[in-house]
Coordinates of C-alpha atoms in Angstrom, one line a residue:
M1 CA -38.2 -60.4 -15.0
K2 CA -41.8 -61.0 -14.2
T3 CA -42.6 -64.4 -12.6
Y4 CA -45.5 -65.8 -10.6
P5 CA -45.5 -67.2 -7.2
L6 CA -45.9 -70.9 -8.2
V7 CA -44.0 -71.9 -11.3
S8 CA -45.0 -75.7 -11.3
Q9 CA -48.6 -75.5 -10.1
N10 CA -51.6 -75.7 -12.3
Q11 CA -54.5 -73.4 -12.2
H12 CA -56.3 -75.4 -9.5
G13 CA -53.3 -75.7 -7.3
H14 CA -52.8 -79.4 -7.8
H15 CA -49.3 -80.8 -8.1
P16 CA -48.7 -82.7 -11.4
F17 CA -47.3 -85.7 -9.6
N18 CA -50.4 -86.1 -7.5
R19 CA -52.7 -86.7 -10.4
T20 CA -52.2 -90.4 -10.4
K21 CA -52.0 -90.8 -6.7
S22 CA -55.1 -88.8 -5.6
R23 CA -56.5 -89.7 -2.3
I24 CA -60.0 -89.4 -1.0
K25 CA -60.4 -86.5 1.3
P26 CA -62.5 -87.0 4.4
S27 CA -66.0 -85.5 4.4
L28 CA -66.4 -82.2 6.1
P29 CA -69.4 -80.7 7.9
P30 CA -71.7 -78.9 5.6
K31 CA -70.8 -75.5 7.0
Q32 CA -67.1 -75.9 6.5
Q33 CA -67.7 -77.3 2.9
Q34 CA -69.6 -74.1 2.1
Q35 CA -66.8 -71.9 3.4
Q36 CA -64.2 -73.8 1.4
Q37 CA -66.2 -73.5 -1.8
Q38 CA -66.5 -69.7 -1.2
Q39 CA -62.7 -69.4 -0.8
Q40 CA -62.0 -71.4 -4.0
T41 CA -64.5 -69.1 -5.9
E42 CA -62.6 -66.0 -4.6
E43 CA -59.2 -67.4 -5.7
Q44 CA -60.6 -68.1 -9.2
Q45 CA -62.0 -64.6 -9.5
C46 CA -58.8 -62.9 -8.1
P47 CA -55.7 -64.5 -9.7
P48 CA -52.4 -64.1 -7.9
K49 CA -50.4 -60.9 -8.6
E50 CA -47.1 -60.7 -10.4
T51 CA -44.0 -60.4 -8.3
D52 CA -40.3 -60.1 -8.8
V53 CA -39.6 -63.0 -6.6
T54 CA -39.5 -66.5 -8.0
L55 CA -40.9 -69.2 -5.8
V56 CA -38.8 -72.3 -6.0
M57 CA -40.5 -75.6 -5.3
G58 CA -39.8 -77.0 -1.9
R59 CA -39.3 -73.6 -0.1
A60 CA -41.7 -72.1 2.3
P61 CA -43.3 -68.8 1.3
W62 CA -42.4 -67.0 4.6
W63 CA -39.0 -65.8 3.1
I64 CA -40.7 -63.6 0.5
P65 CA -39.8 -59.9 1.3
S66 CA -42.6 -57.5 1.9
P67 CA -43.5 -55.0 -0.9
V68 CA -42.1 -52.1 1.3
A69 CA -38.7 -53.9 1.8
A70 CA -38.6 -54.8 -1.9
T71 CA -39.1 -51.1 -2.8
M72 CA -36.4 -50.0 -0.4
A73 CA -34.0 -52.6 -1.8
G74 CA -34.7 -51.3 -5.3
S75 CA -34.2 -47.7 -4.2
Q76 CA -30.7 -48.5 -2.9
T77 CA -29.6 -49.7 -6.3
R78 CA -31.3 -47.0 -8.3
N79 CA -29.2 -43.8 -9.0
F80 CA -30.7 -40.6 -7.7
T81 CA -30.4 -37.3 -9.5
F82 CA -28.9 -34.4 -7.7
A83 CA -32.3 -32.7 -7.3
E84 CA -33.7 -35.9 -5.7
A85 CA -30.6 -36.3 -3.5
L86 CA -30.9 -32.7 -2.4
K87 CA -34.6 -33.1 -1.6
V88 CA -33.9 -36.2 0.6
F89 CA -31.0 -34.4 2.3
L90 CA -33.1 -31.3 3.2
Q91 CA -35.9 -33.6 4.5
N92 CA -33.5 -35.3 6.9
F93 CA -31.3 -32.3 7.6
S94 CA -30.6 -31.5 11.3
F95 CA -30.8 -27.7 10.8
H96 CA -34.1 -26.2 11.7
S97 CA -37.0 -25.8 9.2
Y98 CA -35.0 -26.7 6.0
G99 CA -37.3 -29.7 5.5
K100 CA -40.3 -27.3 5.1
L101 CA -38.9 -26.1 1.8
V102 CA -39.4 -29.6 0.2
E103 CA -42.1 -31.1 2.3
P104 CA -44.9 -32.6 0.1
G105 CA -48.4 -31.2 0.5
R106 CA -47.2 -27.8 1.8
P107 CA -48.6 -24.8 -0.1
C108 CA -46.3 -22.9 -2.4
Q109 CA -46.9 -19.6 -0.5
E110 CA -45.7 -21.2 2.7
K111 CA -42.6 -22.6 0.9
L112 CA -41.8 -19.2 -0.5
F113 CA -42.2 -17.7 3.0
W114 CA -39.7 -20.2 4.5
L115 CA -37.3 -19.6 1.6
A116 CA -37.4 -15.8 2.1
F117 CA -37.0 -16.3 5.9
H118 CA -33.9 -18.4 5.4
I119 CA -32.4 -16.0 3.0
L120 CA -33.0 -13.1 5.5
A121 CA -31.4 -15.2 8.3
M122 CA -28.3 -16.0 6.2
S123 CA -27.9 -12.3 5.2
A124 CA -28.1 -11.2 8.9
L125 CA -25.6 -13.9 9.8
I126 CA -23.1 -12.7 7.2
I127 CA -23.5 -9.1 8.3
F128 CA -22.9 -10.0 11.9
L129 CA -19.8 -12.0 11.2
T130 CA -18.4 -9.3 8.8
N131 CA -18.9 -6.6 11.5
Y132 CA -17.3 -8.9 14.1
H133 CA -14.3 -9.4 11.8
N134 CA -13.9 -5.7 11.1
T135 CA -14.1 -4.7 14.8
D136 CA -11.7 -7.5 15.9
Q137 CA -8.6 -6.3 14.1
R138 CA -6.8 -5.6 17.4
L139 CA -5.4 -8.7 19.0
L140 CA -4.4 -7.0 22.3
T141 CA -6.3 -4.9 24.7
T142 CA -5.0 -2.8 27.5
S143 CA -6.5 -2.4 30.9
I144 CA -5.5 -1.1 34.3
Y145 CA -4.0 -3.9 36.4
N146 CA -2.9 -2.0 39.5
P147 CA -3.6 1.7 39.9
I148 CA -1.4 2.0 43.0
Y149 CA 1.7 0.1 41.9
P150 CA 4.5 0.8 44.5
I151 CA 6.9 3.4 43.2
S152 CA 9.9 1.5 44.7
E153 CA 9.3 -1.3 42.2
V154 CA 9.2 1.1 39.2
S155 CA 12.4 1.3 37.1
F156 CA 14.1 4.6 37.5
P157 CA 14.9 6.1 34.0
A158 CA 18.2 6.8 32.5
V159 CA 19.1 10.5 32.6
S160 CA 21.5 11.9 30.0
I161 CA 22.9 15.4 30.5
C162 CA 24.4 17.0 27.4
S163 CA 26.2 20.3 27.3
M164 CA 25.1 22.9 24.8
N165 CA 28.8 23.7 24.4
R166 CA 29.8 21.1 21.8
I167 CA 33.6 21.9 21.8
S168 CA 35.6 22.7 24.9
N169 CA 37.8 25.8 24.5
E170 CA 40.7 24.2 26.5
S171 CA 40.4 21.0 24.5
A172 CA 40.4 22.9 21.2
K173 CA 43.7 24.7 22.2
L174 CA 45.4 21.4 23.1
Y175 CA 44.2 19.9 19.8
A176 CA 45.5 22.9 17.8
R177 CA 49.0 22.4 19.3
E178 CA 48.9 18.8 18.5
L179 CA 48.0 19.5 14.8
Q180 CA 50.8 22.1 14.7
R181 CA 53.3 19.4 15.6
K182 CA 52.0 17.1 12.9
D183 CA 51.9 19.8 10.2
P184 CA 54.9 19.5 7.8
R185 CA 54.5 23.1 6.8
K186 CA 54.8 24.2 10.5
R187 CA 51.8 26.5 10.6
S188 CA 50.9 28.2 13.9
A189 CA 48.6 26.8 16.5
E190 CA 46.4 29.8 16.1
Y191 CA 45.8 28.8 12.5
F192 CA 44.6 25.3 13.5
Y193 CA 42.6 26.8 16.4
G194 CA 40.6 28.8 13.8
Q195 CA 40.2 25.7 11.6
I196 CA 38.7 23.6 14.4
K197 CA 35.5 25.6 14.2
Y198 CA 34.5 23.5 11.1
L199 CA 34.4 20.4 13.2
Q200 CA 31.2 21.5 14.9
Y201 CA 29.4 20.8 11.6
N202 CA 29.9 17.1 12.2
Y203 CA 26.8 17.5 14.4
Y204 CA 24.9 18.3 11.2
E205 CA 23.6 21.6 12.3
P206 CA 20.9 22.8 9.8
G207 CA 21.9 25.4 7.2
E208 CA 24.8 25.8 4.8
M209 CA 28.3 25.6 6.0
P210 CA 30.4 28.8 5.3
D211 CA 33.7 28.4 3.6
Y212 CA 32.9 24.9 2.4
E213 CA 36.1 24.6 0.3
K214 CA 38.3 25.6 3.3
A215 CA 36.5 23.0 5.4
L216 CA 37.2 20.3 2.9
K217 CA 40.8 21.3 2.6
F218 CA 41.1 21.1 6.4
Q219 CA 39.4 17.6 6.4
R220 CA 42.0 16.4 3.8
F221 CA 44.7 17.5 6.1
L222 CA 43.1 15.5 9.0
D223 CA 42.7 12.4 6.8
I224 CA 46.4 12.4 6.1
Y225 CA 48.1 13.5 9.2
D226 CA 45.7 12.9 12.1
R227 CA 45.4 9.2 12.0
K228 CA 46.8 6.5 14.3
D229 CA 48.9 3.7 12.8
D230 CA 46.1 1.2 13.2
E231 CA 43.4 3.5 11.7
L232 CA 42.5 3.4 8.0
F233 CA 40.4 6.6 8.2
F234 CA 40.2 9.7 10.2
N235 CA 38.4 8.7 13.5
T236 CA 35.8 11.4 13.9
R237 CA 34.3 9.7 17.0
R238 CA 37.6 9.7 18.9
R239 CA 38.4 13.3 18.1
M240 CA 34.9 14.6 18.8
A241 CA 34.9 12.8 22.2
M242 CA 38.2 14.5 23.0
L243 CA 36.8 17.9 22.1
T244 CA 33.5 17.6 24.0
P245 CA 33.4 18.8 27.6
N246 CA 33.9 15.7 29.8
C247 CA 31.7 14.7 32.8
S248 CA 34.3 15.8 35.3
S249 CA 34.1 19.4 34.2
I250 CA 30.3 19.4 33.9
L251 CA 29.2 17.6 37.1
K252 CA 30.2 19.3 40.4
V253 CA 28.1 17.6 43.1
C254 CA 25.8 14.6 42.9
R255 CA 23.3 13.3 45.5
L256 CA 21.2 10.2 45.3
G257 CA 18.4 9.4 47.8
G258 CA 19.5 12.3 50.0
E259 CA 23.1 11.1 50.3
D260 CA 26.2 12.3 48.5
A261 CA 27.3 10.1 45.6
D262 CA 30.4 10.0 43.4
C263 CA 29.4 11.6 40.1
L264 CA 32.0 9.8 38.0
R265 CA 30.9 6.4 39.4
E266 CA 27.2 7.0 38.9
F267 CA 27.5 8.7 35.5
T268 CA 29.1 7.2 32.4
E269 CA 30.0 9.0 29.1
T270 CA 27.8 7.7 26.3
F271 CA 27.2 8.8 22.8
T272 CA 23.7 10.2 22.1
A273 CA 22.1 12.2 19.2
R274 CA 23.8 15.3 20.7
G275 CA 27.3 13.7 20.9
L276 CA 29.1 12.7 24.0
C277 CA 26.9 13.1 27.2
C278 CA 26.9 12.1 30.8
T279 CA 24.3 9.4 31.5
F280 CA 23.0 8.2 34.8
N281 CA 21.6 4.6 35.3
R282 CA 22.8 3.5 31.9
N283 CA 23.9 0.2 33.5
R284 CA 20.3 -0.4 34.8
K285 CA 21.6 -0.4 38.4
Y286 CA 18.4 1.3 39.6
S287 CA 16.0 -0.4 37.2
A288 CA 15.2 -3.3 39.5
K289 CA 13.3 -3.3 42.8
R290 CA 15.0 -0.9 45.2
K291 CA 15.2 -0.2 48.9
F292 CA 12.8 2.2 50.5
R293 CA 15.4 4.9 50.8
H294 CA 16.1 4.7 47.0
R295 CA 12.4 5.2 46.0
F296 CA 13.6 8.6 44.6
L297 CA 10.3 10.1 45.8
G298 CA 10.4 13.9 46.3
P299 CA 12.8 16.6 45.1
D300 CA 15.5 16.0 47.8
M301 CA 15.3 12.2 47.7
G302 CA 15.8 11.8 44.0
L303 CA 18.8 12.5 41.8
V304 CA 20.2 16.0 42.5
V305 CA 23.1 17.3 40.4
L306 CA 24.9 20.6 40.7
L307 CA 26.1 21.5 37.2
N308 CA 28.8 23.8 35.9
A309 CA 27.0 26.3 33.7
S310 CA 29.9 28.7 33.2
Q311 CA 30.6 30.0 29.7
K312 CA 34.3 30.4 30.2
D313 CA 35.1 27.1 28.4
D314 CA 32.9 27.7 25.4
F315 CA 34.7 27.5 22.1
I316 CA 31.8 29.4 20.4
P317 CA 30.3 32.0 22.7
S318 CA 26.6 31.4 23.4
V319 CA 24.1 34.2 23.5
T320 CA 21.4 32.3 25.4
S321 CA 21.1 31.1 28.9
E322 CA 20.3 27.5 27.8
R323 CA 23.2 25.4 29.0
F324 CA 22.2 21.8 29.0
E325 CA 19.8 19.3 27.4
V326 CA 18.4 16.6 29.6
F327 CA 17.1 13.3 28.1
I328 CA 14.8 11.2 30.1
H329 CA 14.5 7.7 28.6
S330 CA 14.5 4.0 29.5
S331 CA 17.8 2.4 30.2
H332 CA 17.2 0.1 27.3
T333 CA 16.6 3.0 24.9
A334 CA 19.3 4.9 22.9
P335 CA 18.9 8.6 23.8
D336 CA 17.7 9.8 20.3
P337 CA 14.8 12.2 20.5
S338 CA 14.1 11.8 16.8
S339 CA 13.3 8.1 17.3
G340 CA 10.6 8.6 20.0
S341 CA 10.3 7.4 23.6
V342 CA 12.7 10.1 24.8
E343 CA 11.7 13.2 26.8
V344 CA 13.9 16.3 26.2
R345 CA 14.0 19.2 28.7
I346 CA 16.3 22.3 28.8
V347 CA 18.2 23.4 31.9
E348 CA 19.2 27.1 32.1
G349 CA 22.1 28.6 33.9
G350 CA 21.3 30.2 37.3
K351 CA 18.1 28.1 37.6
N352 CA 17.0 25.4 40.0
T353 CA 15.2 23.0 37.7
F354 CA 12.8 20.3 38.9
L355 CA 11.8 17.4 36.7
A356 CA 8.9 15.4 38.3
L357 CA 8.3 12.0 36.8
K358 CA 5.0 10.2 36.5
P359 CA 5.5 6.6 35.4
R360 CA 3.2 4.3 33.5
I361 CA 4.1 0.6 33.3
F362 CA 3.0 -1.5 30.4
Q363 CA 3.4 -5.2 30.5
T364 CA 2.2 -7.8 27.9
I365 CA 1.4 -11.3 29.0
D366 CA 3.7 -14.1 27.8
E367 CA 0.9 -16.0 26.0
V368 CA 1.2 -13.3 23.2
R369 CA 4.6 -14.7 22.3
Y370 CA 2.9 -17.6 20.4
Y371 CA 1.6 -15.1 17.8
K372 CA 3.9 -13.6 15.2
P373 CA 5.1 -10.0 15.8
K374 CA 3.1 -8.7 12.8
V375 CA -0.1 -10.3 14.2
R376 CA 0.3 -9.0 17.8
N377 CA 1.9 -5.7 16.4
C378 CA 4.6 -5.5 19.1
M379 CA 8.1 -6.9 19.9
F380 CA 9.5 -8.0 23.2
N381 CA 12.9 -6.8 24.5
D382 CA 14.6 -10.1 23.9
E383 CA 13.5 -10.5 20.3
L384 CA 15.9 -10.0 17.5
P385 CA 18.9 -10.9 19.7
D386 CA 21.3 -10.9 16.8
V387 CA 20.9 -7.1 16.4
F388 CA 19.7 -5.7 19.7
G389 CA 20.6 -8.4 22.2
K390 CA 18.0 -8.0 25.0
S391 CA 17.5 -4.3 24.4
Y392 CA 15.0 -4.1 21.6
T393 CA 12.9 -1.0 21.8
Y394 CA 11.0 0.9 19.1
S395 CA 13.4 3.8 19.5
N396 CA 16.5 1.6 19.1
C397 CA 15.0 0.0 16.0
I398 CA 14.3 3.3 14.3
S399 CA 17.8 4.5 15.1
Y400 CA 19.3 1.3 13.7
C401 CA 17.1 1.6 10.5
R402 CA 18.3 5.2 10.1
T403 CA 21.9 4.3 10.6
R404 CA 21.7 1.5 8.1
S405 CA 20.3 3.9 5.5
Q406 CA 23.0 6.4 6.2
V407 CA 25.7 3.7 5.7
V408 CA 24.1 2.6 2.4
L409 CA 23.4 6.0 0.9
C410 CA 26.5 7.9 2.1
E411 CA 28.9 5.1 2.9
C412 CA 29.7 6.4 6.3
L413 CA 28.6 6.1 9.9
P414 CA 27.8 9.2 12.0
F415 CA 30.1 9.4 14.9
M416 CA 27.3 9.7 17.5
A417 CA 25.3 6.8 16.1
N418 CA 25.1 3.4 17.7
S419 CA 27.2 0.9 15.6
L420 CA 25.0 -2.1 16.3
N421 CA 25.7 -4.8 13.7
I422 CA 27.6 -2.4 11.5
S423 CA 30.8 -3.5 9.9
S424 CA 33.9 -2.3 11.7
S425 CA 35.5 -1.3 8.4
T426 CA 32.9 1.4 7.9
A427 CA 34.4 4.9 8.1
F428 CA 32.9 7.5 10.4
C429 CA 31.4 10.5 8.6
T430 CA 33.5 13.5 8.1
L431 CA 33.1 17.0 6.7
Q432 CA 33.3 15.6 3.1
H433 CA 30.2 13.6 3.8
R434 CA 28.1 16.5 5.0
G435 CA 26.7 17.2 1.5
C436 CA 25.3 13.7 1.2
L437 CA 24.0 13.7 4.8
M438 CA 22.1 17.0 4.3
R439 CA 20.7 15.7 1.0
Y440 CA 18.8 12.9 2.7
D441 CA 18.1 14.7 5.9
F442 CA 14.4 15.0 5.1
K443 CA 14.2 11.2 4.4
W444 CA 15.9 10.1 7.6
Y445 CA 13.7 12.2 9.9
N446 CA 10.4 11.2 8.3
V447 CA 10.0 7.5 9.3
M448 CA 7.2 5.2 8.2
T449 CA 6.6 1.7 9.4
Q450 CA 3.5 1.1 7.2
R451 CA 2.6 2.4 3.7
P452 CA -1.1 3.0 3.5
N453 CA -2.7 4.3 0.3
T454 CA -2.9 8.0 1.0
V455 CA -3.9 10.1 -2.0
G456 CA -1.7 13.2 -2.5
L457 CA 1.2 12.0 -0.4
D458 CA 2.9 9.7 -2.8
R459 CA 6.1 11.8 -3.1
E460 CA 6.4 12.2 0.6
M461 CA 6.0 8.4 1.1
E462 CA 8.7 7.7 -1.4
D463 CA 11.0 10.2 0.2
S464 CA 10.5 8.9 3.7
L465 CA 12.5 6.2 5.6
Y466 CA 10.6 2.9 5.5
C467 CA 11.2 0.6 8.4
P468 CA 8.6 -2.2 8.2
Y469 CA 10.3 -4.4 10.8
C470 CA 10.1 -1.7 13.6
L471 CA 7.2 -2.4 15.8
P472 CA 6.2 -0.9 19.2
T473 CA 7.6 -2.4 22.3
C474 CA 5.4 -4.9 24.1
S475 CA 6.5 -4.2 27.6
E476 CA 7.9 -0.8 28.6
T477 CA 7.9 2.0 31.1
Q478 CA 6.9 5.4 29.9
Y479 CA 7.6 8.6 31.8
T480 CA 5.7 11.9 31.8
V481 CA 7.9 14.8 32.8
T482 CA 6.7 17.9 34.5
V483 CA 9.1 20.9 34.6
M484 CA 9.4 23.7 37.1
D485 CA 12.3 26.0 37.6
L486 CA 13.2 28.7 40.1
P487 CA 16.1 31.2 40.2
L488 CA 19.0 30.3 42.3
N489 CA 19.4 32.2 45.5
K490 CA 20.9 31.9 49.0
F491 CA 17.9 30.0 50.3
N492 CA 17.9 27.1 47.7
M493 CA 21.7 27.0 47.7
K494 CA 21.9 26.2 51.4
S495 CA 22.3 22.5 50.5
F496 CA 25.6 23.4 48.7
P497 CA 27.4 25.6 51.2
R498 CA 30.9 25.0 49.6
H499 CA 29.9 26.6 46.3
K500 CA 29.5 30.3 46.6
E501 CA 30.4 31.2 43.0
N502 CA 28.3 33.5 40.8
Y503 CA 24.9 31.8 40.7
S504 CA 24.6 32.4 36.9
D505 CA 27.6 29.9 36.5
L506 CA 25.7 27.2 38.3
A507 CA 22.6 25.1 37.7
V508 CA 20.8 22.6 39.9
L509 CA 18.9 19.7 38.5
H510 CA 16.4 17.6 40.4
V511 CA 15.0 14.4 38.9
Y512 CA 12.6 12.5 41.0
F513 CA 9.3 10.7 41.1
G514 CA 6.5 13.1 41.7
V515 CA 3.9 10.6 42.7
T516 CA 3.8 7.9 45.4
N517 CA 2.3 5.2 43.1
G518 CA 2.5 4.4 39.4
V519 CA -0.2 3.0 37.2
F520 CA 0.4 -0.5 36.0
Y521 CA -1.2 -1.5 32.7
R522 CA -1.4 -5.0 31.4
R523 CA -1.9 -6.0 27.8
F524 CA -3.7 -9.3 27.2
L525 CA -5.5 -11.0 24.4
L526 CA -8.7 -9.3 23.4
N527 CA -10.4 -12.6 22.6
S528 CA -8.9 -16.0 23.1
W529 CA -9.8 -18.8 20.7
F530 CA -12.5 -20.3 22.8
E531 CA -14.1 -16.9 23.3
K532 CA -14.2 -16.3 19.6
F533 CA -15.5 -19.9 19.1
S534 CA -18.3 -19.4 21.6
Y535 CA -19.3 -16.0 20.2
I536 CA -19.4 -17.1 16.6
G537 CA -21.2 -20.4 17.6
S538 CA -23.9 -18.5 19.6
I539 CA -24.5 -16.1 16.7
C540 CA -24.8 -18.9 14.2
G541 CA -27.0 -20.9 16.5
V542 CA -29.4 -18.1 17.3
I543 CA -29.8 -16.7 13.8
A544 CA -29.5 -19.7 11.5
G545 CA -29.7 -22.7 13.9
F546 CA -26.3 -23.9 12.9
S547 CA -24.4 -26.7 14.8
L548 CA -21.3 -28.7 14.3
I549 CA -23.3 -31.8 13.5
G550 CA -25.2 -30.0 10.8
I551 CA -22.0 -28.6 9.3
G552 CA -20.7 -32.2 9.2
E553 CA -23.8 -33.3 7.4
V554 CA -23.3 -30.6 4.8
I555 CA -19.7 -31.6 4.3
F556 CA -20.6 -35.3 4.0
F557 CA -23.3 -34.5 1.4
V558 CA -21.0 -32.4 -0.7
V559 CA -18.2 -35.0 -0.6
Q560 CA -20.7 -37.8 -1.4
Q561 CA -22.1 -35.9 -4.5
L562 CA -18.6 -35.2 -5.7
I563 CA -17.6 -38.9 -5.4
M564 CA -20.8 -40.0 -7.2
A565 CA -20.2 -37.5 -10.0
L566 CA -16.7 -38.7 -10.4
R567 CA -17.9 -42.3 -10.5
S568 CA -20.6 -41.5 -13.0
D569 CA -18.1 -39.8 -15.3
A570 CA -15.8 -42.8 -15.0
Y571 CA -18.7 -45.2 -15.8
T572 CA -19.8 -43.1 -18.8
E573 CA -16.3 -43.1 -20.1
E574 CA -16.0 -46.8 -19.7
R575 CA -19.3 -47.4 -21.6
K576 CA -18.1 -45.2 -24.4
N577 CA -14.9 -47.2 -24.7
R578 CA -16.9 -50.4 -24.8
R579 CA -19.1 -49.1 -27.6
R580 CA -16.0 -48.1 -29.6
K581 CA -14.6 -51.6 -29.3
A582 CA -18.0 -53.1 -30.3
T583 CA -18.4 -50.9 -33.4
N584 CA -14.8 -51.5 -34.4
P585 CA -14.3 -55.3 -34.3
L586 CA -10.9 -56.8 -34.8
L587 CA -10.7 -58.3 -38.4
I588 CA -8.0 -60.9 -39.1
L589 CA -7.6 -61.2 -42.8
P590 CA -5.7 -64.0 -44.5

């Protein structure tokens, strides 16, 4: 509404109530009268301008807002378009040089230059951040923490000694006589002695089994007559443990740290991938920090075992001089070479074999536990306690995954397998399960923990054993084994004066640390959160001039525009509804 400053004044500025009561003004000097006349003449030539403010009679004019303030007040109530709001935002933006894009009076060529420069800077920023993301896939990094870690503080590994002779001849004769007594047809012990040879195929030796029908017939006899009262099925594990040569017949003399030791106390009979074997340090007795004497440094100060390599007790005569398999593994790990983390070496009869160990210790910091195993790509020993207790290792996980698959596909448990979390009602595999076990042999010994898209290997991937929950061990000790052997003679047998048998029937094994110090590696976070934050912040600040305050301004602007758009839509909808009501009046007819 257009109004004028004085609503009730006449043209000459006299108040209407003063017309009747005019008073005589005192005379002024001629000079002042001339100035007053000039001022009145200027007011008549320049009438007062229109203003949006109404002057009310009786109020002083000092409250009238200035034109600039009035303009600002009007701009607060006027709705800006998005383009105008964006222009104002860029002019007041805290990021560098964005105001130059909309600054008035700047040439178009210069604006195009700044636009191209900003696009180039944003492209470079995106490339830097993408490359950083691609090169930062690994969460952990490994570095040498102590290159001279004392060998007395390094865990000594478990040593499993397995005889190549799977069935003892004396045990087979005793078992044949026992089956003769149980046989209702009273067949001879020699008959059953010849049938026992089929039991060696419970070790799943490669190749076809001859006389398969006879083997199945013998297995049916065992299923019926060779069971205890509390057994539902033929106990393959119990019988194969009885037929395998025991530790008392394999181990003759044991020495530890240069002192004689009781072999049966230091070694325990455990099931491995090769059946029943004699394992040293299975109870982790020498895995903790040890005394100086028990550093196991040097051939004579480590584990020294005199083995019985005679072939007199072989059920099936051997044509080679290989008599024992030795597994070097962690005391947490099941001795299964097909699952990894196990070193296998062969000991021949008539040889003095030296196995020198070089340890490497890997330890992961506890801060990594806050990340999920899939993110850090490793598992600690005490994780998955329901399945592994405190003995999780990658090798144990692969063995467990393979055993689960064997139970599902063939409905039996191999007698040498670890029965972790396996139902006690599951039967041990027998000769009748050999066909199923051989059918999936390729699958069980080709393990995958990930399935990448590999062109041309689709069939092999489907035929392999998939174990996605098996991850590498976070903290472990790995052993590199160096082998050296010498023929036995009078000189190197001086330490065993009581044994003067034929040297070909003996074997000496030395297991020891071949270095005075181990290498200690530590795995830690490649980049912690504040390192990543500082790196990304510095890149963004140098290239594009970003800051947290500027990012907050962008977020505030976007949220503000969204709220204004929603309000505008709601106001438009309300006006439409009002118009509909106005065009459709309510008519009340009689």
